[in-house]
Every structure is written in structure tokens, then in C-alpha cells.
XYZ file of C-alpha atoms in Angstrom:
548
model
C -14.681 -28.737 -38.015
C -14.620 -28.289 -34.234
C -11.726 -26.166 -32.960
C -10.302 -27.503 -29.708
C -9.525 -24.983 -27.016
C -5.978 -25.036 -25.685
C -5.605 -26.694 -22.311
C -5.435 -24.030 -19.614
C -3.545 -24.042 -16.347
C -5.773 -22.473 -13.730
C -4.514 -21.823 -10.202
C -6.898 -20.969 -7.379
C -5.494 -19.524 -4.148
C -7.911 -20.320 -1.320
C -10.682 -22.855 -1.058
C -13.879 -22.620 1.024
C -16.618 -20.569 -0.717
C -15.340 -18.533 -3.676
C -12.363 -20.690 -4.616
C -14.133 -24.039 -4.297
C -17.180 -22.786 -6.177
C -15.002 -21.526 -9.037
C -13.086 -24.813 -9.183
C -16.211 -26.986 -9.277
C -17.879 -24.858 -11.964
C -14.702 -24.746 -14.046
C -14.470 -28.518 -14.059
C -18.102 -28.931 -15.081
C -17.492 -26.559 -17.983
C -14.071 -27.858 -19.004
C -13.058 -31.468 -18.446
C -9.495 -30.933 -19.645
C -8.252 -27.815 -17.820
C -5.495 -28.279 -15.262
C -7.011 -26.876 -12.065
C -4.942 -26.511 -8.901
C -6.181 -25.224 -5.546
C -3.615 -23.902 -3.069
C -4.772 -23.850 0.529
C -2.631 -22.687 3.424
C -4.556 -24.696 6.035
C -5.193 -28.422 6.349
C -8.805 -28.180 5.109
C -9.718 -27.137 1.601
C -13.482 -26.879 1.893
C -15.398 -26.553 5.137
C -18.659 -25.041 6.353
C -17.297 -22.050 8.236
C -20.802 -20.726 9.004
C -21.428 -23.895 10.989
C -18.405 -23.555 13.278
C -20.172 -21.822 16.218
C -22.849 -24.513 16.281
C -20.288 -27.267 16.756
C -18.829 -25.301 19.665
C -22.294 -25.230 21.260
C -23.021 -28.877 20.537
C -25.927 -28.329 18.127
C -23.829 -29.895 15.370
C -22.605 -33.186 16.827
C -20.226 -34.540 14.191
C -17.127 -32.597 13.234
C -16.764 -34.435 9.928
C -19.979 -32.955 8.513
C -18.277 -29.541 8.562
C -15.429 -30.760 6.361
C -17.448 -30.587 3.152
C -14.710 -31.891 0.849
C -11.202 -33.273 1.177
C -8.330 -33.271 -1.329
C -9.075 -36.936 -2.037
C -12.803 -36.381 -2.623
C -12.147 -33.380 -4.866
C -9.652 -35.414 -6.880
C -12.070 -38.304 -7.257
C -15.134 -36.212 -8.057
C -13.727 -33.249 -9.976
C -10.143 -34.240 -10.846
C -8.785 -31.216 -8.976
C -5.222 -31.022 -7.717
C -5.409 -29.724 -4.161
C -2.301 -28.621 -2.305
C -3.214 -28.264 1.359
C -0.756 -26.787 3.839
C 0.856 -24.930 0.966
C 1.114 -21.165 0.876
C 1.237 -18.952 -2.188
C 3.993 -16.507 -1.303
C 4.373 -14.402 -4.469
C 2.859 -13.756 -7.892
C 5.030 -13.022 -10.919
C 2.571 -11.392 -13.293
C 5.083 -10.945 -16.110
C 6.001 -14.631 -16.248
C 2.561 -15.760 -15.002
C 3.839 -17.899 -12.165
C 2.960 -18.341 -8.505
C 5.608 -19.104 -5.911
C 4.320 -21.823 -3.584
C 5.823 -22.960 -0.299
C 5.186 -26.398 1.179
C 4.576 -25.550 4.840
C 5.445 -29.081 5.972
C 8.585 -29.734 3.939
C 9.691 -26.125 3.605
C 10.331 -26.508 -0.147
C 9.471 -23.804 -2.671
C 8.443 -24.205 -6.287
C 6.998 -22.164 -9.141
C 3.616 -23.005 -10.703
C 2.638 -21.582 -14.083
C -0.833 -20.266 -14.772
C -2.899 -19.053 -17.668
C -5.595 -17.762 -15.322
C -5.223 -17.097 -11.606
C -8.074 -16.809 -9.085
C -7.520 -15.125 -5.722
C -9.900 -16.265 -2.989
C -7.864 -15.973 0.225
C -10.770 -14.509 2.203
C -10.387 -12.278 5.225
C -8.780 -12.824 8.598
C -10.181 -11.832 12.012
C -9.137 -8.386 13.133
C -6.737 -8.477 16.085
C -6.050 -4.901 17.236
C -2.838 -3.968 19.112
C -4.358 -4.161 22.601
C -1.846 -4.934 25.378
C -2.014 -8.626 26.295
C -4.028 -9.670 23.257
C -1.578 -12.421 22.286
C -2.464 -14.532 25.339
C -3.294 -18.141 24.279
C -6.683 -17.914 26.011
C -7.724 -15.087 23.642
C -9.027 -16.704 20.472
C -10.643 -15.960 17.121
C -12.809 -18.202 14.942
C -11.985 -18.638 11.269
C -11.401 -22.333 10.568
C -11.781 -25.839 11.962
C -8.552 -25.599 13.926
C -9.743 -22.409 15.645
C -13.005 -24.204 16.423
C -11.179 -27.185 17.902
C -9.130 -24.905 20.139
C -12.231 -23.074 21.372
C -13.938 -26.398 22.123
C -10.858 -27.546 24.035
C -10.598 -24.331 26.081
C -14.355 -24.156 26.709
C -14.419 -27.709 28.070
C -12.551 -26.589 31.186
C -13.864 -23.018 31.363
C -16.688 -21.641 33.460
C -16.778 -18.133 32.000
C -16.210 -16.416 28.659
C -15.966 -12.900 27.282
C -17.036 -12.249 23.696
C -15.715 -8.988 22.251
C -17.893 -7.755 19.411
C -21.682 -8.075 19.066
C -22.009 -8.585 15.330
C -23.446 -11.731 13.765
C -20.565 -14.063 14.672
C -20.172 -12.562 18.126
C -23.831 -13.180 18.918
C -23.682 -16.734 17.605
C -20.645 -17.447 19.761
C -22.210 -15.854 22.847
C -25.358 -17.931 22.382
C -23.476 -21.179 21.835
C -21.101 -20.685 24.771
C -24.119 -20.006 26.949
C -25.732 -23.189 25.622
C -22.870 -25.240 27.058
C -23.185 -23.606 30.444
C -20.572 -20.864 30.463
C -21.124 -17.542 32.207
C -20.952 -15.211 29.189
C -20.277 -11.483 28.957
C -20.594 -9.552 25.698
C -18.772 -6.258 25.041
C -19.581 -3.999 22.094
C -17.964 -0.653 21.240
C -21.127 0.733 19.654
C -24.297 1.637 21.565
C -26.238 -1.421 20.412
C -25.815 -5.097 19.633
C -25.983 -6.045 15.948
C -24.701 -2.716 14.597
C -25.745 -3.881 11.116
C -29.367 -3.278 12.149
C -30.979 -0.049 13.248
C -31.288 0.603 16.973
C -34.953 -0.216 17.496
C -34.659 -3.470 15.546
C -31.638 -4.606 17.562
C -33.065 -3.814 21.001
C -35.163 -7.017 21.185
C -32.012 -9.016 20.426
C -30.290 -7.409 23.409
C -33.303 -8.285 25.580
C -33.090 -11.911 24.446
C -29.409 -12.043 25.350
C -30.014 -10.597 28.803
C -33.051 -12.774 29.472
C -30.857 -15.793 28.813
C -28.222 -14.719 31.292
C -25.694 -12.955 29.053
C -24.314 -9.724 30.487
C -24.101 -7.000 27.847
C -21.730 -3.998 27.966
C -22.402 -1.400 25.253
C -20.507 1.750 24.218
C -17.374 0.228 25.700
C -14.218 -1.429 24.406
C -11.287 -3.361 25.810
C -8.294 -1.286 26.862
C -6.073 -4.060 28.169
C -5.917 -7.820 28.697
C -3.964 -9.286 31.594
C -3.461 -12.888 32.653
C -4.198 -13.177 36.360
C -3.455 -16.691 37.646
C -4.745 -18.364 34.484
C -7.763 -16.092 34.047
C -7.955 -13.233 31.573
C -8.755 -9.927 33.209
C -10.128 -7.486 30.629
C -10.054 -3.811 31.526
C -12.598 -1.801 29.557
C -12.312 1.792 28.387
C -14.843 2.696 31.065
C -12.556 1.272 33.748
C -14.738 -1.770 34.436
C -12.974 -5.133 34.645
C -14.230 -8.531 33.497
C -12.612 -11.814 34.491
C -13.041 -14.781 32.145
C -11.424 -18.132 31.481
C -11.799 -17.665 27.720
C -11.995 -14.630 25.406
C -13.382 -14.710 21.868
C -12.560 -11.789 19.557
C -15.236 -11.030 16.974
C -14.616 -7.403 16.107
C -14.411 -7.591 12.345
C -12.211 -8.895 9.553
C -9.538 -7.538 7.259
C -8.953 -8.689 3.664
C -6.035 -11.062 3.037
C -4.562 -8.746 0.425
C -0.778 -9.209 0.786
C -0.380 -11.212 -2.431
C -2.439 -8.699 -4.383
C -0.578 -5.751 -2.874
C 2.840 -7.226 -3.625
C 1.723 -8.036 -7.173
C 0.670 -4.431 -7.754
C -3.027 -5.128 -8.225
C -5.371 -2.205 -7.693
C -6.954 -2.004 -4.249
C -9.877 -0.063 -2.834
C -9.684 2.461 0.001
C -10.137 -0.223 2.666
C -7.636 -2.610 1.126
C -9.980 -4.872 -0.806
C -9.070 -5.975 -4.322
C -10.914 -3.956 -6.935
C -12.650 -6.050 -9.598
C -14.862 -5.416 -12.599
C -18.326 -6.881 -13.152
C -16.759 -10.214 -14.167
C -14.455 -10.170 -11.139
C -11.296 -9.528 -13.114
C -8.711 -7.535 -11.206
C -6.603 -4.775 -12.760
C -4.731 -7.684 -14.403
C -7.274 -9.340 -16.745
C -5.689 -12.776 -16.250
C -6.140 -12.575 -12.475
C -9.583 -12.832 -10.915
C -10.692 -12.399 -7.293
C -13.749 -13.446 -5.295
C -15.161 -13.468 -1.797
C -14.299 -11.505 1.324
C -11.134 -10.068 -0.233
C -12.853 -8.127 -3.030
C -14.487 -4.749 -3.358
C -17.594 -5.131 -5.431
C -20.610 -2.949 -6.213
C -23.672 -2.160 -4.131
C -26.704 -3.213 -6.144
C -28.789 -0.385 -4.665
C -26.481 2.637 -4.883
C -23.999 1.365 -7.512
C -21.266 2.512 -5.144
C -18.447 0.487 -3.650
C -19.270 -2.410 -1.340
C -17.682 -5.319 0.464
C -19.996 -8.049 1.711
C -18.060 -10.788 3.553
C -20.718 -13.497 3.248
C -20.699 -17.014 1.830
C -23.579 -16.524 -0.608
C -22.014 -13.697 -2.645
C -18.623 -15.472 -2.601
C -20.121 -18.634 -4.101
C -21.895 -16.730 -6.854
C -18.778 -14.705 -7.630
C -16.766 -17.894 -7.984
C -19.304 -19.207 -10.471
C -19.148 -16.023 -12.554
C -15.350 -16.231 -12.674
C -15.514 -19.803 -13.947
C -18.048 -18.813 -16.592
C -15.936 -15.883 -17.747
C -12.752 -17.956 -17.994
C -14.584 -20.585 -20.003
C -16.773 -18.428 -22.274
C -16.704 -14.639 -21.720
C -19.402 -13.930 -24.298
C -22.026 -15.983 -22.468
C -21.165 -14.747 -18.998
C -23.681 -12.649 -17.102
C -22.041 -9.847 -15.088
C -22.170 -9.823 -11.306
C -25.111 -7.545 -10.450
C -23.675 -6.288 -7.169
C -24.418 -7.203 -3.578
C -27.243 -6.195 -1.272
C -25.948 -7.722 1.971
C -28.607 -10.066 3.308
C -27.811 -11.634 6.677
C -29.698 -13.254 9.550
C -28.866 -14.466 13.053
C -30.669 -16.542 15.646
C -30.286 -15.540 19.287
C -31.995 -18.094 21.534
C -35.703 -17.939 20.665
C -35.678 -14.961 18.295
C -34.118 -14.189 14.939
C -33.143 -10.876 13.380
C -31.907 -9.993 9.934
C -31.160 -7.220 7.485
C -31.065 -6.758 3.745
C -30.016 -3.712 1.761
C -29.167 -0.400 3.404
C -29.865 0.573 7.007
C -30.579 4.060 8.282
C -26.988 4.681 9.348
C -25.695 3.892 5.878
C -28.366 5.978 4.154
C -27.458 8.970 6.320
C -23.739 8.589 5.571
C -24.495 8.434 1.842
C -26.876 11.385 2.038
C -29.727 9.420 0.478
C -33.228 10.695 1.365
C -35.501 8.001 2.790
C -38.637 7.269 4.726
C -39.026 4.446 7.228
C -41.962 2.278 8.126
C -42.195 -0.223 10.999
C -45.062 -2.649 11.527
C -45.695 -5.622 13.804
C -48.103 -8.468 13.146
C -48.301 -12.242 13.519
C -46.149 -14.681 11.542
C -49.293 -16.617 10.601
C -53.045 -16.291 11.126
C -53.549 -15.134 14.709
C -56.401 -17.582 15.312
C -54.239 -20.574 14.382
C -52.272 -21.988 17.344
C -48.672 -20.889 17.808
C -48.832 -17.457 16.199
C -45.970 -15.172 17.269
C -45.077 -11.558 16.605
C -42.912 -10.551 13.692
C -41.743 -6.962 13.151
C -40.809 -5.613 9.716
C -39.029 -2.357 8.974
C -38.713 -1.039 5.453
C -36.723 1.948 4.190
C -37.854 3.518 0.948
C -37.306 6.492 -1.345
C -39.767 9.377 -0.711
C -40.028 10.234 -4.411
C -39.866 6.956 -6.338
C -41.064 4.724 -3.449
C -38.298 2.260 -4.375
C -37.325 -0.088 -1.565
C -33.866 0.714 -0.148
C -33.553 -1.736 2.718
C -35.410 -3.959 5.119
C -35.017 -5.476 8.584
C -37.026 -8.124 10.400
C -37.089 -9.643 13.882
C -39.318 -12.148 15.634
C -39.566 -15.748 16.743
C -40.850 -17.371 13.557
C -41.026 -16.473 9.877
C -38.199 -13.930 9.998
C -36.259 -15.611 7.176
C -39.374 -15.742 4.993
C -40.005 -12.001 5.230
C -36.326 -11.176 4.881
C -36.058 -13.264 1.715
C -39.085 -11.510 0.233
C -37.503 -8.123 0.922
C -34.151 -9.270 -0.492
C -35.881 -10.422 -3.675
C -37.770 -7.137 -3.885
C -34.495 -5.219 -3.560
C -32.899 -7.314 -6.295
C -35.928 -6.650 -8.519
C -35.873 -2.910 -7.710
C -39.476 -3.092 -6.533
C -41.298 -0.204 -4.938
C -43.462 -0.001 -1.841
C -46.424 0.040 -4.229
C -45.292 -3.321 -5.618
C -45.038 -4.779 -2.106
C -48.703 -3.970 -1.501
C -49.695 -6.427 -4.180
C -47.260 -9.279 -3.650
C -49.217 -12.533 -3.591
C -47.524 -14.513 -0.861
C -48.291 -18.066 0.259
C -51.241 -18.157 2.630
C -52.886 -20.819 4.704
C -53.508 -20.385 8.441
C -50.476 -22.445 9.565
C -48.121 -20.519 7.260
C -49.162 -16.894 6.914
C -52.011 -14.413 6.799
C -54.222 -13.177 4.012
C -52.439 -9.846 4.454
C -48.841 -10.717 5.190
C -46.679 -8.459 7.339
C -44.863 -7.447 4.135
C -48.161 -6.266 2.627
C -49.049 -4.443 5.850
C -45.693 -2.658 5.884
C -46.394 -1.475 2.344
C -49.931 -0.374 3.262
C -48.528 1.627 6.156
C -45.850 3.189 3.970
C -48.473 4.262 1.465
C -50.625 5.704 4.236
C -47.648 7.788 5.325
C -46.863 8.917 1.771
C -50.495 9.781 1.073
C -50.738 11.801 4.279
C -53.271 9.591 6.052
C -51.049 9.160 9.087
C -47.945 10.703 10.601
C -45.839 8.072 12.322
C -43.310 8.426 15.104
C -40.619 5.898 15.958
C -39.447 7.247 19.316
C -41.196 9.006 22.144
C -40.469 12.729 22.672
C -37.824 13.640 25.208
C -38.572 14.835 28.710
C -39.966 18.345 28.755
C -41.814 18.081 25.437
C -45.527 18.549 25.816
C -47.647 15.693 24.465
C -50.421 13.305 25.462
C -49.595 9.596 25.196
C -52.770 7.566 24.678
C -52.525 3.789 25.093
C -55.379 2.252 23.083
C -54.736 -1.356 24.118
C -57.408 -3.287 26.033
C -57.157 -2.563 29.789
C -55.865 -6.049 30.778
C -53.008 -5.769 28.279
C -52.221 -2.195 29.332
C -52.204 -3.227 32.999
C -49.942 -6.215 32.334
C -47.253 -4.112 30.632
C -47.897 -0.441 31.428
C -46.282 2.302 29.371
C -44.841 5.088 31.483
C -46.749 8.332 31.143
C -49.566 6.849 29.061
C -53.292 7.261 29.655
C -55.261 4.138 28.784
C -58.278 4.705 26.551
C -59.166 1.489 24.670
C -59.799 1.953 20.970
C -63.382 0.726 21.370
C -64.051 3.564 23.848
C -62.097 6.307 22.095
C -65.006 7.996 20.334
C -67.009 8.211 23.550
C -64.072 9.655 25.516
C -62.818 12.343 23.166
C -63.648 14.918 25.835
C -60.888 13.407 28.014
C -58.242 14.385 25.450
C -57.015 17.986 25.245
C -57.403 19.272 21.692
C -54.787 21.946 22.286
C -51.974 19.505 23.029
C -50.362 17.084 20.556
C -51.310 13.421 20.899
C -49.327 10.225 20.364
C -51.287 7.001 20.084
C -49.645 3.707 20.964
C -50.694 0.058 21.029
C -49.138 -3.408 21.023
C -48.566 -3.774 17.280
C -49.046 -0.327 15.750
C -52.222 -1.169 13.876
C -54.686 0.000 16.528
C -52.668 3.145 17.177
C -53.088 3.930 13.461
C -56.823 3.367 13.681
C -56.936 5.642 16.726
C -54.882 8.302 14.964
C -57.311 8.313 12.045
C -60.236 8.829 14.417
C -58.531 11.669 16.262
C -57.237 13.450 13.137
C -60.744 13.599 11.728
C -61.961 15.076 14.998
C -59.425 17.897 14.770
C -56.569 16.594 16.923
C -52.879 16.970 16.146
C -51.819 13.326 16.385
C -49.010 10.919 15.557
C -49.103 7.134 15.636
C -46.297 5.210 17.348
C -45.151 2.782 14.650
C -44.449 -0.882 15.234
C -45.991 -1.225 18.684
C -45.005 -0.896 22.311
C -42.376 -3.660 22.202
C -39.935 -1.544 20.188
C -39.920 1.690 22.149
C -36.757 3.648 21.486
C -35.247 5.835 24.215
């Protein structure tokens, strides 16, 4: 005889990624549960990653961003959606949520058997004098987007504060619609999530497209001067703009959890177990508000991205419905990508900065090649950086930039990280190849070959040129026309094809650095010179990624 499960009351606070994903999965698993979503704003489910592209006009129709409405969710999934309602308190003992109708002002209590917290994170707004001016905006929802579109329609200039993923997207899109854009970043590089040499080409792309970039500087004060915002930087420089966009980070919406006494992490995120239960087993949490696990180090992590939030919501639904069949959340690796005009850049896993903070030993390898067969029309450069363990050779992180095929290589590296593959495994990945799509030896394979060459002692690589005063010989092995077109300061040009016949022009008593366009020929040159008794290092990745 089949035993019927009791009907459960499930309340979800917050829609968008984690909350909406949990609600949809719960309904597919259980037709009879009472599922209520509480959303403070007027939209329950919208494509927040698409917001910048509506601002810039690449997405033409606003309605495509509103993925679902209360009516569509009721019709499709029989969900009760309370928009413009705010959950103001949780009574864990009586298992109720206090909910305020933001239109009517009324308050009522809703009972739950299981509660899911998915309130997300809000843009960080630091206490800078003048920051509350109505021309200083953040981007979190459709209403923020509408306000930016309205302000931008009459603006001629904009300042974007923060050069992370969202900041770069906003800078690009505001430039697309003709605004004079300035970008300010407190750190010494754009895209701080990437390592310096991998972010430098992104900065070049910004500047080549007319965006002024201020690094290692922050805003000290905002002041409204006759309708314009004057931003005074820490350096003393001033920037006048009609519109300011803040994109300097997010903070978890943790007030409900804090007031309810749920356990929080050091940075205020809700701590959860591998099934995303909080310290109260009847309360779950997902998305930007939670502290989860790093899949590489097993340490604490918070990854405010839509992909992890969706998967976490699904796991919560599975665990509420049938705990015994639920697979635990395996942790996050943090894969993200951004397009900046005609190039893209992305990261997965750990970067060098994070590895140093954690004290994890690593080696790095950078290579540059073409995104598909070089003889097929349209081939462009793609640069891959991998970070790996010196002892086990396990992959620890990867970064990619280029015009085409960046997402493909990044996804391969993300999959390799999830599978705990080693550099040795990457050598033998069989990746799709036909001349329009790739090469017989993909850039991923080449990165692995290079890493193995380093580990086996066949080559010593260098990723930045020595500082002034250090004695070395810089040998540019590119063909003379290429070397003449983009000369490298301090380099002597000896083409690879002439290297063996011109060994007498290189001083054996001084260290040598070989450099070329991609890194491959400099490796070949290094092998020649090493076997002729020279002390030599190969500049990895090619001349385009020189690091000061």
C-alpha cells in the first residue's frame, strides 16, 4: 500500500536564480506541496545578467528579461507568488515568517514546514560623502536598469567605479551608446579576478575604444556641481560626469538570517552544509547569500554567480523531497567570463593571488596560439594560462583571453578542474578539430605540453622581463618584418631560422631571454641555445603579454 506524504508548506524568500530554481524543481517533484515565493520587488524572475546589454541596446526588448511573472508561474507551476512583499522576520520556534505587503502596509504570518532563503546580495555602497546623489546608481534589478537607461538618455558622460565583470560590461555598454566613459579601479589592474598579465589586454581594449582608465585609485568624495557629479579621487584627480555607476562589489542580504540566529561565516554569508541546510535543518539557503565550499581547496567560498545559485536551488528541492537520493553540492570553482568590445577574458578555479594567500605551492604556464587552424581564414590569437601543483600536476586554475574561442577553452579547463584532472591529462584531451573550429593540437594541449616541458626541465620560462640594472640579453626570434612592425625595447633581433648560424653574436657569459610573438618559437630557440651551453629562459606566452 502506497503511503502518501503529508502536504508540506514551503516558503521561498527571493526569486531570480536560486529561489526560482528551487521552486520549479520542487513542483516537478511534488505536485501537491504548497509553495509560496516572497519577493520584495515587482519582478519575481528576471535575467539579471542581461541587464547591462539592455542599457547598451544589444537587447532590444525589455520583456525578454522578465523571464516569468506571478501569473505565468501560477499557470505553469501552480506557485503562489507574492511580489512587493517583504519577509521581515522568521520565528524558528513556531516556524512562521512575518510578511509585510509593501503596497497595503499590512502584515501577516505564514507558516512553513521548510523555508528557503534566497535573498541574494545587494550592491556595496560605501559611506563616501555625496554618494546618495540620485545620479549615482547601482545595477541589481529591472528598476535599476530602467533608471540607468533614463539617466543615460540625456547624459554625455559617465563614470564607472569598479572594474570587475559588471563594471566592465557597464563601461562597454555605456560606450556603445555614445557616452564618454571613465573607469576607476582601486586595484592596480582591471578585472582583479584575473592575474595581471591576463588582464592587461582587457585594459588595452578599453583604452583603444575610448574609455579612460584610472587604476590604483578610489573615490574620496562625490559632489553635485550644477547637475554634474564631480568625483574627487584619492589621488586628488577630479572627474566630471553626468552619471555614475557603482560596481564595487556586493554584500549578502543576511539580515533575516542574522535576526533568526542562523550561523554566519566570517564575511556575513549564511553557512550551509553540503545539502544547503543552514544551522536550522528546516531552513535552507542558496545563491549569493551563502558560504559554500571551494571544490579545489575544500575551504570556504562564496561565488556570487547565477550558475551555482541555480544548481544549489535544485539540490535544495531534491533534499526536501527525498534526502536519501540527493547528491551533495560538490563545491564551487568560480567560472566567469566577460566580453569587452572585440575580446573576451575569463577565469576558472584559483588565480595566483588566491594561491599565494592560501600558501598553496603552484607553477604557472602561459601559451598563445590560434583559436583554429592558422591556415583557415579568420584565425585569431587565444592565450591560455594554467596554474598547477608542482608535485601532483593537478590543475588548480585557468585563465583565457582572446577574440574567439575563449569560452570553449575556459569550459574545458572548468571541466578539468571539476574532474580533478592533471596537466598530464590535459595533454591527451581529444578535443573537436576541423580547420574552422580548432587545431590538431589545441591551445589546451599546448599549454599542457609546455607545463610538462617545464616540469621535466626542458625549458625554464619567465613571465616578466628583468628589472632595469639586471644583466641579460633579450633575443627576439620573430621574423624581421614582424619585429620591425612591433619592436621590443632592448631586444636584438635574430630570427629563429638564423639562430644557429649567429650563435657567435650571443655572449655565452651573460644570461639570455628568448622572446617571440606566441611563445612557441622562443621555446624552440631556448632549446637550441641550452644545448649549445647558454644560460637561457624563454618568455612565456609571447610578446603581447609583457608584464612590467
